[in-house]
mmCIF file of C-alpha atoms and ligand atoms in Angstrom:
data_model
loop_
_atom_site.group_PDB
_atom_site.id
_atom_site.type_symbol
_atom_site.label_atom_id
_atom_site.label_comp_id
_atom_site.label_asym_id
_atom_site.label_seq_id
_atom_site.Cartn_x
_atom_site.Cartn_y
_atom_site.Cartn_z
ATOM 1 C CA UNK A 47 -14.935 16.264 18.903
ATOM 2 C CA UNK A 48 -13.484 13.465 16.085
ATOM 3 C CA UNK A 49 -9.893 12.696 16.504
ATOM 4 C CA UNK A 50 -7.434 14.309 13.857
ATOM 5 C CA UNK A 51 -5.340 11.938 12.095
ATOM 6 C CA UNK A 52 -2.756 13.295 9.305
ATOM 7 C CA UNK A 53 -2.558 10.980 6.068
ATOM 8 C CA UNK A 54 0.858 11.317 4.272
ATOM 9 C CA UNK A 55 0.500 10.771 0.782
ATOM 10 C CA UNK A 56 -3.452 10.205 1.254
ATOM 11 C CA UNK A 57 -4.178 11.709 -2.208
ATOM 12 C CA UNK A 58 -2.967 8.210 -3.542
ATOM 13 C CA UNK A 59 -4.083 4.634 -3.834
ATOM 14 C CA UNK A 60 -3.899 3.169 -0.464
ATOM 15 C CA UNK A 61 -4.253 6.047 1.205
ATOM 16 C CA UNK A 62 -7.811 7.419 -0.425
ATOM 17 C CA UNK A 63 -9.233 4.204 0.629
ATOM 18 C CA UNK A 64 -7.796 4.462 4.181
ATOM 19 C CA UNK A 65 -8.938 8.034 4.340
ATOM 20 C CA UNK A 66 -12.538 7.012 3.674
ATOM 21 C CA UNK A 67 -12.852 4.085 5.778
ATOM 22 C CA UNK A 68 -10.915 6.644 8.583
ATOM 23 C CA UNK A 69 -13.742 9.179 8.225
ATOM 24 C CA UNK A 70 -16.738 6.622 8.202
ATOM 25 C CA UNK A 71 -15.190 5.012 11.373
ATOM 26 C CA UNK A 72 -15.432 8.799 13.127
ATOM 27 C CA UNK A 73 -12.311 10.084 12.571
ATOM 28 C CA UNK A 74 -11.242 13.304 10.844
ATOM 29 C CA UNK A 75 -8.694 12.499 8.380
ATOM 30 C CA UNK A 76 -6.059 15.515 7.237
ATOM 31 C CA UNK A 77 -4.467 14.884 3.857
ATOM 32 C CA UNK A 78 -0.955 16.093 2.775
ATOM 33 C CA UNK A 79 0.106 14.974 -0.235
ATOM 34 C CA UNK A 80 2.214 16.598 -2.726
ATOM 35 C CA UNK A 81 0.743 14.777 -6.008
ATOM 36 C CA UNK A 82 3.597 13.795 -7.558
ATOM 37 C CA UNK A 83 2.195 10.417 -8.133
ATOM 38 C CA UNK A 84 -1.451 10.602 -8.168
ATOM 39 C CA UNK A 85 -4.546 12.879 -9.724
ATOM 40 C CA UNK A 86 -7.150 15.079 -8.072
ATOM 41 C CA UNK A 87 -9.121 13.258 -9.172
ATOM 42 C CA UNK A 88 -8.972 10.898 -6.417
ATOM 43 C CA UNK A 89 -9.804 14.121 -4.314
ATOM 44 C CA UNK A 90 -12.701 14.832 -5.970
ATOM 45 C CA UNK A 91 -13.861 10.807 -5.832
ATOM 46 C CA UNK A 92 -13.376 10.911 -1.784
ATOM 47 C CA UNK A 93 -14.861 14.025 -1.422
ATOM 48 C CA UNK A 94 -17.964 12.800 -3.426
ATOM 49 C CA UNK A 95 -18.128 9.556 -1.548
ATOM 50 C CA UNK A 96 -18.285 11.241 1.571
ATOM 51 C CA UNK A 97 -20.006 13.810 0.919
ATOM 52 C CA UNK A 98 -18.062 16.397 2.833
ATOM 53 C CA UNK A 99 -14.414 18.249 2.087
ATOM 54 C CA UNK A 100 -11.484 16.582 3.694
ATOM 55 C CA UNK A 101 -8.872 18.918 4.421
ATOM 56 C CA UNK A 102 -5.817 18.875 1.816
ATOM 57 C CA UNK A 103 -2.320 20.245 1.759
ATOM 58 C CA UNK A 104 -0.136 20.383 -0.627
ATOM 59 C CA UNK A 105 3.028 19.978 1.202
ATOM 60 C CA UNK A 106 6.368 18.013 0.363
ATOM 61 C CA UNK A 107 7.096 15.802 3.028
ATOM 62 C CA UNK A 108 10.383 15.871 2.891
ATOM 63 C CA UNK A 109 10.560 19.292 3.014
ATOM 64 C CA UNK A 110 10.804 20.142 6.803
ATOM 65 C CA UNK A 111 10.548 23.833 7.389
ATOM 66 C CA UNK A 112 6.877 23.039 5.570
ATOM 67 C CA UNK A 113 6.106 19.960 7.435
ATOM 68 C CA UNK A 114 7.198 22.102 10.876
ATOM 69 C CA UNK A 115 4.825 25.044 10.060
ATOM 70 C CA UNK A 116 1.778 22.371 8.713
ATOM 71 C CA UNK A 117 2.396 20.963 12.536
ATOM 72 C CA UNK A 118 2.733 24.081 14.000
ATOM 73 C CA UNK A 119 -0.803 24.914 12.352
ATOM 74 C CA UNK A 120 -2.237 21.674 13.781
ATOM 75 C CA UNK A 121 -1.769 21.402 17.405
ATOM 76 C CA UNK A 122 -4.404 19.071 17.485
ATOM 77 C CA UNK A 123 -3.640 16.324 15.371
ATOM 78 C CA UNK A 124 -3.910 12.279 17.489
ATOM 79 C CA UNK A 125 -1.601 10.502 14.939
ATOM 80 C CA UNK A 126 0.084 10.608 11.513
ATOM 81 C CA UNK A 127 -0.288 7.473 8.801
ATOM 82 C CA UNK A 128 2.343 7.826 6.781
ATOM 83 C CA UNK A 129 1.941 6.490 3.079
ATOM 84 C CA UNK A 130 3.872 8.647 1.244
ATOM 85 C CA UNK A 131 6.738 7.040 -0.603
ATOM 86 C CA UNK A 132 7.381 6.328 -4.351
ATOM 87 C CA UNK A 133 6.700 3.177 -4.933
ATOM 88 C CA UNK A 134 8.009 1.540 -8.367
ATOM 89 C CA UNK A 135 10.626 -1.163 -7.794
ATOM 90 C CA UNK A 136 11.644 -0.963 -11.447
ATOM 91 C CA UNK A 137 12.266 2.721 -11.386
ATOM 92 C CA UNK A 138 14.095 2.472 -8.242
ATOM 93 C CA UNK A 139 16.737 -0.029 -9.768
ATOM 94 C CA UNK A 140 17.190 2.606 -12.299
ATOM 95 C CA UNK A 141 17.353 5.498 -10.111
ATOM 96 C CA UNK A 142 17.941 4.299 -5.969
ATOM 97 C CA UNK A 143 19.021 7.904 -4.979
ATOM 98 C CA UNK A 144 15.485 9.281 -5.774
ATOM 99 C CA UNK A 145 13.997 6.463 -3.729
ATOM 100 C CA UNK A 146 16.173 7.014 -0.454
ATOM 101 C CA UNK A 147 15.890 10.582 -0.533
ATOM 102 C CA UNK A 148 12.224 10.532 -1.079
ATOM 103 C CA UNK A 149 11.100 7.319 1.187
ATOM 104 C CA UNK A 150 13.651 7.625 3.874
ATOM 105 C CA UNK A 151 13.772 11.286 3.631
ATOM 106 C CA UNK A 152 10.372 11.917 4.208
ATOM 107 C CA UNK A 153 10.229 9.205 7.213
ATOM 108 C CA UNK A 154 13.033 11.320 8.918
ATOM 109 C CA UNK A 155 11.318 14.293 8.769
ATOM 110 C CA UNK A 156 8.095 13.164 10.110
ATOM 111 C CA UNK A 157 9.592 11.799 12.672
ATOM 112 C CA UNK A 158 12.056 14.960 13.626
ATOM 113 C CA UNK A 159 7.992 16.940 13.436
ATOM 114 C CA UNK A 160 6.775 14.269 15.914
ATOM 115 C CA UNK A 161 9.245 14.397 17.937
ATOM 116 C CA UNK A 162 9.409 18.327 18.009
ATOM 117 C CA UNK A 163 5.340 18.032 18.734
ATOM 118 C CA UNK A 164 5.375 15.432 21.150
ATOM 119 C CA UNK A 165 3.205 13.535 19.142
ATOM 120 C CA UNK A 166 3.671 9.920 19.817
ATOM 121 C CA UNK A 167 1.441 8.240 17.082
ATOM 122 C CA UNK A 168 2.586 6.498 13.807
ATOM 123 C CA UNK A 169 1.253 4.076 11.436
ATOM 124 C CA UNK A 170 3.759 3.123 8.647
ATOM 125 C CA UNK A 171 3.387 1.657 5.375
ATOM 126 C CA UNK A 172 5.952 -1.088 5.116
ATOM 127 C CA UNK A 173 5.581 -4.200 2.639
ATOM 128 C CA UNK A 174 6.309 -7.681 2.661
ATOM 129 C CA UNK A 175 9.492 -7.056 0.202
ATOM 130 C CA UNK A 176 11.011 -6.781 3.464
ATOM 131 C CA UNK A 177 11.248 -10.215 3.769
ATOM 132 C CA UNK A 178 13.192 -10.781 0.733
ATOM 133 C CA UNK A 179 13.235 -14.419 -0.741
ATOM 134 C CA UNK A 180 12.041 -16.109 2.363
ATOM 135 C CA UNK A 181 13.330 -19.507 3.780
ATOM 136 C CA UNK A 182 9.816 -20.456 5.145
ATOM 137 C CA UNK A 183 6.182 -19.924 4.487
ATOM 138 C CA UNK A 184 4.139 -18.560 5.404
ATOM 139 C CA UNK A 185 6.390 -15.647 6.775
ATOM 140 C CA UNK A 186 5.342 -14.356 10.086
ATOM 141 C CA UNK A 187 6.482 -10.956 11.668
ATOM 142 C CA UNK A 188 9.383 -13.033 13.317
ATOM 143 C CA UNK A 189 10.796 -13.918 9.935
ATOM 144 C CA UNK A 190 14.146 -12.403 9.308
ATOM 145 C CA UNK A 191 14.556 -9.335 6.728
ATOM 146 C CA UNK A 192 16.543 -10.942 3.851
ATOM 147 C CA UNK A 193 18.556 -8.960 1.272
ATOM 148 C CA UNK A 194 16.387 -6.740 -0.314
ATOM 149 C CA UNK A 195 15.705 -7.514 -3.813
ATOM 150 C CA UNK A 196 15.623 -3.745 -4.704
ATOM 151 C CA UNK A 197 16.249 -0.091 -3.540
ATOM 152 C CA UNK A 198 12.849 0.504 -2.964
ATOM 153 C CA UNK A 199 12.888 -2.549 -0.476
ATOM 154 C CA UNK A 200 15.834 -1.411 1.266
ATOM 155 C CA UNK A 201 14.001 1.815 1.906
ATOM 156 C CA UNK A 202 10.856 0.200 3.459
ATOM 157 C CA UNK A 203 13.778 -2.114 5.802
ATOM 158 C CA UNK A 204 15.816 0.979 6.667
ATOM 159 C CA UNK A 205 12.180 2.997 7.612
ATOM 160 C CA UNK A 206 11.198 0.072 9.864
ATOM 161 C CA UNK A 207 14.753 0.535 11.415
ATOM 162 C CA UNK A 208 14.111 3.925 11.988
ATOM 163 C CA UNK A 209 10.910 4.087 13.541
ATOM 164 C CA UNK A 210 11.375 1.218 15.840
ATOM 165 C CA UNK A 211 14.568 2.868 17.300
ATOM 166 C CA UNK A 212 12.676 6.051 17.864
ATOM 167 C CA UNK A 213 10.511 7.021 21.002
ATOM 168 C CA UNK A 214 7.041 7.033 19.020
ATOM 169 C CA UNK A 215 4.218 4.717 19.273
ATOM 170 C CA UNK A 216 3.930 2.626 16.431
ATOM 171 C CA UNK A 217 2.711 0.478 14.215
ATOM 172 C CA UNK A 218 4.207 -0.777 10.643
ATOM 173 C CA UNK A 219 2.293 -2.697 8.442
ATOM 174 C CA UNK A 220 3.698 -4.847 6.035
ATOM 175 C CA UNK A 221 1.316 -5.528 3.393
ATOM 176 C CA UNK A 222 1.456 -8.298 0.913
ATOM 177 C CA UNK A 223 -0.488 -7.559 -2.719
ATOM 178 C CA UNK A 224 -2.887 -5.017 -2.228
ATOM 179 C CA UNK A 225 -5.069 -4.971 -5.581
ATOM 180 C CA UNK A 226 -9.070 -3.584 -6.429
ATOM 181 C CA UNK A 227 -10.422 -0.545 -5.551
ATOM 182 C CA UNK A 228 -13.351 0.804 -3.799
ATOM 183 C CA UNK A 229 -16.701 -0.169 -4.809
ATOM 184 C CA UNK A 230 -18.347 2.993 -6.007
ATOM 185 C CA UNK A 231 -15.405 3.183 -8.665
ATOM 186 C CA UNK A 232 -14.587 6.757 -7.549
ATOM 187 C CA UNK A 233 -10.970 6.225 -6.180
ATOM 188 C CA UNK A 234 -7.964 4.106 -7.095
ATOM 189 C CA UNK A 235 -4.707 3.699 -8.398
ATOM 190 C CA UNK A 236 -3.834 6.921 -10.243
ATOM 191 C CA UNK A 237 -0.124 6.290 -10.185
ATOM 192 C CA UNK A 238 1.530 8.280 -13.169
ATOM 193 C CA UNK A 239 3.810 5.523 -14.012
ATOM 194 C CA UNK A 240 3.347 2.837 -16.479
ATOM 195 C CA UNK A 241 1.162 0.076 -14.757
ATOM 196 C CA UNK A 242 4.045 -2.988 -13.705
ATOM 197 C CA UNK A 243 1.778 -4.559 -11.214
ATOM 198 C CA UNK A 244 -0.342 -7.811 -12.171
ATOM 199 C CA UNK A 245 -3.709 -7.002 -11.641
ATOM 200 C CA UNK A 246 -3.790 -3.226 -13.317
ATOM 201 C CA UNK A 247 -1.838 -4.751 -16.418
ATOM 202 C CA UNK A 248 -4.193 -7.327 -16.649
ATOM 203 C CA UNK A 249 -7.149 -4.911 -16.394
ATOM 204 C CA UNK A 250 -5.295 -2.900 -19.360
ATOM 205 C CA UNK A 251 -5.102 -6.018 -21.494
ATOM 206 C CA UNK A 252 -9.134 -6.749 -20.905
ATOM 207 C CA UNK A 253 -9.626 -3.352 -21.910
ATOM 208 C CA UNK A 254 -7.464 -3.335 -25.016
ATOM 209 C CA UNK A 255 -4.853 -0.698 -24.397
ATOM 210 C CA UNK A 256 -2.276 -3.319 -24.200
ATOM 211 C CA UNK A 257 -1.670 -6.198 -26.606
ATOM 212 C CA UNK A 258 -1.184 -9.154 -24.164
ATOM 213 C CA UNK A 259 0.085 -10.043 -20.813
ATOM 214 C CA UNK A 260 3.376 -11.618 -20.388
ATOM 215 C CA UNK A 261 3.334 -14.247 -17.656
ATOM 216 C CA UNK A 262 6.829 -13.968 -15.895
ATOM 217 C CA UNK A 263 7.675 -17.711 -16.454
ATOM 218 C CA UNK A 264 5.845 -20.966 -15.867
ATOM 219 C CA UNK A 265 8.461 -23.318 -14.310
ATOM 220 C CA UNK A 266 8.642 -22.539 -10.723
ATOM 221 C CA UNK A 267 7.735 -25.118 -7.944
ATOM 222 C CA UNK A 268 4.104 -24.064 -7.875
ATOM 223 C CA UNK A 269 0.757 -25.774 -8.513
ATOM 224 C CA UNK A 270 0.538 -24.506 -12.183
ATOM 225 C CA UNK A 271 4.326 -23.294 -12.545
ATOM 226 C CA UNK A 272 3.473 -19.365 -12.086
ATOM 227 C CA UNK A 273 4.617 -17.411 -8.898
ATOM 228 C CA UNK A 274 2.677 -17.435 -5.697
ATOM 229 C CA UNK A 275 1.854 -13.967 -4.024
ATOM 230 C CA UNK A 276 -0.886 -13.096 -0.936
ATOM 231 C CA UNK A 277 -3.713 -10.441 -2.689
ATOM 232 C CA UNK A 278 -5.503 -8.165 -0.428
ATOM 233 C CA UNK A 279 -8.418 -6.504 -1.184
ATOM 234 C CA UNK A 280 -7.432 -2.684 -0.701
ATOM 235 C CA UNK A 281 -10.683 -1.783 1.165
ATOM 236 C CA UNK A 282 -9.613 -4.568 3.369
ATOM 237 C CA UNK A 283 -6.387 -3.397 4.071
ATOM 238 C CA UNK A 284 -7.702 0.531 4.520
ATOM 239 C CA UNK A 285 -9.930 -1.283 7.465
ATOM 240 C CA UNK A 286 -6.513 -2.659 8.756
ATOM 241 C CA UNK A 287 -5.542 0.762 9.551
ATOM 242 C CA UNK A 288 -8.521 2.046 11.035
ATOM 243 C CA UNK A 289 -8.222 -1.129 13.330
ATOM 244 C CA UNK A 290 -4.074 -0.698 14.079
ATOM 245 C CA UNK A 291 -5.000 2.828 14.914
ATOM 246 C CA UNK A 292 -7.791 2.026 17.127
ATOM 247 C CA UNK A 293 -5.594 0.268 18.990
ATOM 248 C CA UNK A 294 -2.569 2.456 19.205
ATOM 249 C CA UNK A 295 -4.520 5.159 20.703
ATOM 250 C CA UNK A 296 -5.758 2.585 23.336
ATOM 251 C CA UNK A 297 -2.392 0.506 23.682
ATOM 252 C CA UNK A 298 0.844 2.225 23.786
ATOM 253 C CA UNK A 299 3.672 0.287 22.188
ATOM 254 C CA UNK A 300 5.094 -1.008 19.003
ATOM 255 C CA UNK A 301 4.143 -3.608 16.894
ATOM 256 C CA UNK A 302 4.703 -5.076 13.361
ATOM 257 C CA UNK A 303 1.539 -6.855 11.782
ATOM 258 C CA UNK A 304 1.635 -8.694 8.266
ATOM 259 C CA UNK A 305 -1.609 -7.578 6.218
ATOM 260 C CA UNK A 306 -2.516 -10.468 3.905
ATOM 261 C CA UNK A 307 -5.138 -12.938 3.241
ATOM 262 C CA UNK A 308 -2.757 -16.000 4.000
ATOM 263 C CA UNK A 309 -4.122 -17.274 0.574
ATOM 264 C CA UNK A 310 -1.363 -17.645 -2.021
ATOM 265 C CA UNK A 311 -2.747 -17.582 -5.595
ATOM 266 C CA UNK A 312 -0.716 -17.862 -8.830
ATOM 267 C CA UNK A 313 -0.606 -15.250 -11.677
ATOM 268 C CA UNK A 314 -2.768 -17.894 -13.778
ATOM 269 C CA UNK A 315 -5.137 -17.874 -10.562
ATOM 270 C CA UNK A 316 -5.487 -14.070 -10.913
ATOM 271 C CA UNK A 317 -5.881 -14.324 -15.029
ATOM 272 C CA UNK A 318 -8.402 -17.500 -14.774
ATOM 273 C CA UNK A 319 -10.724 -15.610 -11.702
ATOM 274 C CA UNK A 320 -10.351 -12.190 -13.725
ATOM 275 C CA UNK A 321 -12.131 -13.570 -16.908
ATOM 276 C CA UNK A 322 -14.111 -16.094 -15.177
ATOM 277 C CA UNK A 323 -16.129 -12.772 -12.844
ATOM 278 C CA UNK A 324 -15.793 -10.476 -15.610
ATOM 279 C CA UNK A 325 -16.814 -12.514 -18.412
ATOM 280 C CA UNK A 326 -13.851 -11.281 -20.413
ATOM 281 C CA UNK A 327 -10.550 -12.970 -22.352
ATOM 282 C CA UNK A 328 -7.166 -11.821 -20.953
ATOM 283 C CA UNK A 329 -4.786 -12.304 -23.970
ATOM 284 C CA UNK A 330 -1.292 -13.736 -22.556
ATOM 285 C CA UNK A 331 1.498 -15.528 -23.351
ATOM 286 C CA UNK A 332 4.241 -17.256 -21.337
ATOM 287 C CA UNK A 333 7.704 -15.466 -20.801
ATOM 288 C CA UNK A 334 10.843 -15.997 -19.052
ATOM 289 C CA UNK A 335 11.190 -15.749 -15.463
ATOM 290 C CA UNK A 336 11.490 -12.170 -13.980
ATOM 291 C CA UNK A 337 15.145 -11.483 -12.517
ATOM 292 C CA UNK A 338 14.958 -11.333 -8.508
ATOM 293 C CA UNK A 339 11.127 -12.858 -8.487
ATOM 294 C CA UNK A 340 10.267 -14.584 -5.599
ATOM 295 C CA UNK A 341 8.955 -17.699 -6.224
ATOM 296 C CA UNK A 342 6.322 -17.895 -3.350
ATOM 297 C CA UNK A 343 5.563 -15.856 -0.611
ATOM 298 C CA UNK A 344 1.808 -15.570 1.601
ATOM 299 C CA UNK A 345 1.470 -14.007 5.073
ATOM 300 C CA UNK A 346 0.961 -15.750 8.395
ATOM 301 C CA UNK A 347 -2.072 -13.495 9.625
ATOM 302 C CA UNK A 348 -2.264 -15.069 13.086
ATOM 303 C CA UNK A 349 -1.038 -12.017 14.868
ATOM 304 C CA UNK A 350 -3.087 -9.407 13.238
ATOM 305 C CA UNK A 351 -6.187 -11.588 13.855
ATOM 306 C CA UNK A 352 -5.047 -12.280 17.468
ATOM 307 C CA UNK A 353 -4.272 -8.653 18.614
ATOM 308 C CA UNK A 354 -6.413 -6.045 16.555
ATOM 309 C CA UNK A 355 -9.238 -8.640 15.669
ATOM 310 C CA UNK A 356 -8.573 -7.750 11.661
ATOM 311 C CA UNK A 357 -9.028 -10.376 8.865
ATOM 312 C CA UNK A 358 -9.895 -9.944 5.238
ATOM 313 C CA UNK A 359 -13.311 -9.782 4.971
ATOM 314 C CA UNK A 360 -13.509 -9.577 1.062
ATOM 315 C CA UNK A 361 -12.702 -12.387 -1.704
ATOM 316 C CA UNK A 362 -10.318 -12.584 -4.753
ATOM 317 C CA UNK A 363 -13.468 -12.436 -6.891
ATOM 318 C CA UNK A 364 -14.384 -8.931 -5.748
ATOM 319 C CA UNK A 365 -11.430 -7.487 -5.921
ATOM 320 C CA UNK A 366 -11.076 -8.170 -9.097
ATOM 321 C CA UNK A 367 -14.345 -7.328 -10.141
ATOM 322 C CA UNK A 368 -13.554 -3.615 -8.595
ATOM 323 C CA UNK A 369 -10.215 -3.711 -10.444
ATOM 324 C CA UNK A 370 -12.340 -3.835 -13.749
ATOM 325 C CA UNK A 371 -15.069 -1.370 -12.614
ATOM 326 C CA UNK A 372 -11.854 1.362 -11.797
ATOM 327 C CA UNK A 373 -10.270 0.192 -15.535
ATOM 328 C CA UNK A 374 -13.529 1.581 -16.650
ATOM 329 C CA UNK A 375 -14.018 4.430 -14.961
ATOM 330 C CA UNK A 376 -10.815 5.799 -15.014
ATOM 331 C CA UNK A 377 -11.224 5.953 -19.075
ATOM 332 C CA UNK A 378 -14.048 8.186 -18.815
HETATM 333 P P1 LIG B 630 0.809 5.577 -4.155
HETATM 334 O O1 LIG B 630 1.961 6.280 -5.281
HETATM 335 O O2 LIG B 630 -0.444 5.565 -5.348
HETATM 336 O O3 LIG B 630 0.385 6.557 -3.690
HETATM 337 C C1 LIG B 630 1.639 7.559 -2.378
HETATM 338 C C2 LIG B 630 1.513 8.755 -2.439
HETATM 339 O O4 LIG B 630 2.398 9.432 -1.819
HETATM 340 C C3 LIG B 630 0.667 9.571 -3.741
HETATM 341 O O5 LIG B 630 -0.291 10.107 -3.902
HETATM 342 C C4 LIG B 630 2.007 10.369 -3.806
HETATM 343 O O6 LIG B 630 1.572 11.700 -4.536
HETATM 344 C C5 LIG B 630 2.373 10.661 -2.333
HETATM 345 N N1 LIG B 630 3.533 11.333 -1.997
HETATM 346 C C6 LIG B 630 4.529 10.456 -2.546
HETATM 347 N N2 LIG B 630 6.138 11.196 -2.531
HETATM 348 C C7 LIG B 630 5.644 12.530 -1.528
HETATM 349 C C8 LIG B 630 6.224 13.526 -0.966
HETATM 350 N N3 LIG B 630 7.538 13.480 -0.544
HETATM 351 N N4 LIG B 630 5.332 14.175 0.024
HETATM 352 C C9 LIG B 630 3.538 14.119 -0.576
HETATM 353 N N5 LIG B 630 3.149 13.079 -0.814
HETATM 354 C C10 LIG B 630 4.203 12.722 -1.604
HETATM 355 O O7 LIG B 630 1.057 4.568 -3.484
HETATM 356 P P2 LIG B 630 0.461 3.246 -2.830
HETATM 357 O O8 LIG B 630 0.362 2.106 -3.451
HETATM 358 O O9 LIG B 630 -1.106 4.039 -2.257
HETATM 359 O O10 LIG B 630 1.055 3.020 -1.996
HETATM 360 C C11 LIG B 630 1.440 3.924 -0.389
HETATM 361 C C12 LIG B 630 2.236 3.420 0.719
HETATM 362 O O11 LIG B 630 2.372 1.658 0.586
HETATM 363 C C13 LIG B 630 3.812 3.359 0.191
HETATM 364 O O12 LIG B 630 4.442 3.759 1.314
HETATM 365 C C14 LIG B 630 4.156 2.293 -0.883
HETATM 366 O O13 LIG B 630 5.252 1.876 -0.449
HETATM 367 C C15 LIG B 630 3.710 1.412 0.668
HETATM 368 N N6 LIG B 630 3.191 0.072 -0.287
HETATM 369 C C16 LIG B 630 2.627 -0.067 -1.250
HETATM 370 C C17 LIG B 630 1.969 -1.320 -1.860
HETATM 371 C C18 LIG B 630 1.432 -1.312 -3.246
HETATM 372 O O14 LIG B 630 1.627 -2.466 -3.647
HETATM 373 N N7 LIG B 630 0.722 -0.562 -3.329
HETATM 374 C C19 LIG B 630 2.476 -2.769 -1.729
HETATM 375 C C20 LIG B 630 3.155 -2.133 -0.003
HETATM 376 C C21 LIG B 630 3.456 -0.929 0.411
HETATM 377 C C1 LIG B 631 2.752 -10.166 -8.906
HETATM 378 C C2 LIG B 631 3.165 -11.534 -9.771
HETATM 379 C C3 LIG B 631 5.334 -11.466 -11.396
HETATM 380 C C4 LIG B 631 3.897 -8.610 -14.162
HETATM 381 C C5 LIG B 631 5.606 -5.742 -5.734
HETATM 382 C C6 LIG B 631 6.521 -5.664 -5.086
HETATM 383 C C7 LIG B 631 6.119 -5.468 -3.513
HETATM 384 C C8 LIG B 631 4.838 -4.636 -3.443
HETATM 385 C C9 LIG B 631 4.074 -5.338 -4.356
HETATM 386 C C10 LIG B 631 5.258 -2.410 -2.649
HETATM 387 C C11 LIG B 631 4.718 -11.678 -9.728
HETATM 388 C C12 LIG B 631 3.823 -11.286 -12.184
HETATM 389 C C13 LIG B 631 3.459 -9.236 -12.970
HETATM 390 C C14 LIG B 631 3.586 -9.160 -15.698
HETATM 391 C C15 LIG B 631 3.712 -11.412 -14.529
HETATM 392 N N1 LIG B 631 4.905 -3.362 -3.200
HETATM 393 N N2 LIG B 631 3.702 -10.893 -13.401
HETATM 394 N N3 LIG B 631 3.685 -10.149 -15.440
HETATM 395 O O1 LIG B 631 6.493 -8.866 -7.530
HETATM 396 O O2 LIG B 631 4.520 -9.501 -6.097
HETATM 397 O O3 LIG B 631 5.519 -6.885 -5.884
HETATM 398 O O4 LIG B 631 3.941 -5.115 -6.072
HETATM 399 O O5 LIG B 631 5.737 -2.964 -1.592
HETATM 400 O O6 LIG B 631 7.445 -4.312 -3.158
HETATM 401 O O7 LIG B 631 7.828 -6.414 -5.428
HETATM 402 O O8 LIG B 631 3.884 -7.822 -7.618
HETATM 403 O O9 LIG B 631 1.802 -7.304 -9.342
HETATM 404 O O10 LIG B 631 4.668 -6.806 -9.988
HETATM 405 O O11 LIG B 631 3.768 -8.943 -9.606
HETATM 406 O O12 LIG B 631 3.859 -12.278 -15.012
HETATM 407 O O13 LIG B 631 3.360 -8.491 -16.428
HETATM 408 O O14 LIG B 631 2.896 -11.454 -11.256
HETATM 409 O O15 LIG B 631 6.029 -11.584 -12.103
HETATM 410 O O16 LIG B 631 5.069 -13.385 -9.887
HETATM 411 P P1 LIG B 631 5.348 -8.135 -6.878
HETATM 412 P P2 LIG B 631 3.728 -7.641 -9.057
#
């Protein structure tokens, strides 16, 4: 019998890729998503890709009654992967309450349901944003939480603490910068908000939807003056969830892992590679620094490699080819 895994936010960007990898690895994912920041396109894409119908429930994870009913009707769930959250840093600064309510609220509801069901296994979508402005690079899991740069970042710090203090077995995965899409072009980021992350903007400029990319400053202490990040292919990130789940089901405990490549790339490295692998020009100008931007951050990936045996397998080139493919297929 396949083990059933509840995937909250499973119709979203990272969740949809993870649902695919879970199924291909022999698990039975069940999606709960209220579709507040994605599209049915991803559900159709998952089902077409896997040639099956993945169970889907349109439920708001902050609704305790609905979530309790869901769990009462699914007594055989083995673990929960909790992606459901809002993710726009800019919007969280404009409307912090919305972020506290949804991101912290959904995690609190889930923890209550797990306790009630005596269900113990939880994997949580955290973020490198919990490290704030790091003192030392690369950052490892022992690096301290610094002041969060946004209410969004605060919600990730708060949820990690709630989970740590709860009795459940858990893995918090601190993603660095997820980019790209599934090779098939069938699933991807369907967020309803305007793109604010680098790679989707680069793809929109190349497509002609935006006139140009504004590079946020080129006077940082880096090889070309632009900020450094650790960009990870979303399919590699999805596989990290499967490895984390395998481990958690075999070995009870509380774990935290960085999920990155360990490789720091600048904004202009990304633009140049995107141009090269897709044979395109990306119109850009250098603008001022973005307030609160972190100069450089990249991951120390030794813990996840040593414990879970996971490391990124796909290249930045692969990721940027798939990002361009998704830009084209989502416009059809
Ligand atoms: P996404 O917006 O594409 O996916 C989130 C999904 O959750 C969406 O499908 C949305 O409809 C759903 N959702 C939101 N609130 C819900 C609720 N109350 N009830 C039910 N469904 C709800 O975002 P993503 O990029 O796939 O991010 C997934 C998780 O990873 C989030 O927790 C995010 O904070 C975290 N994360 C994302 C990034 C990134 O750069 N994309 C980086 C680090 C961490
Ligand atoms: C990357 C680099 C920008 C847009 C955010 C969240 C973080 C995590 C990942 C969720 C930076 C530069 C960008 C543009 C630019 N998400 N840039 N022009 O800021 O590393 O992280 O997403 O947890 O919490 O904060 O990602 O893609 O916005 O920026 O020059 O138009 O690209 O300044 O140096 P960031 P990003």
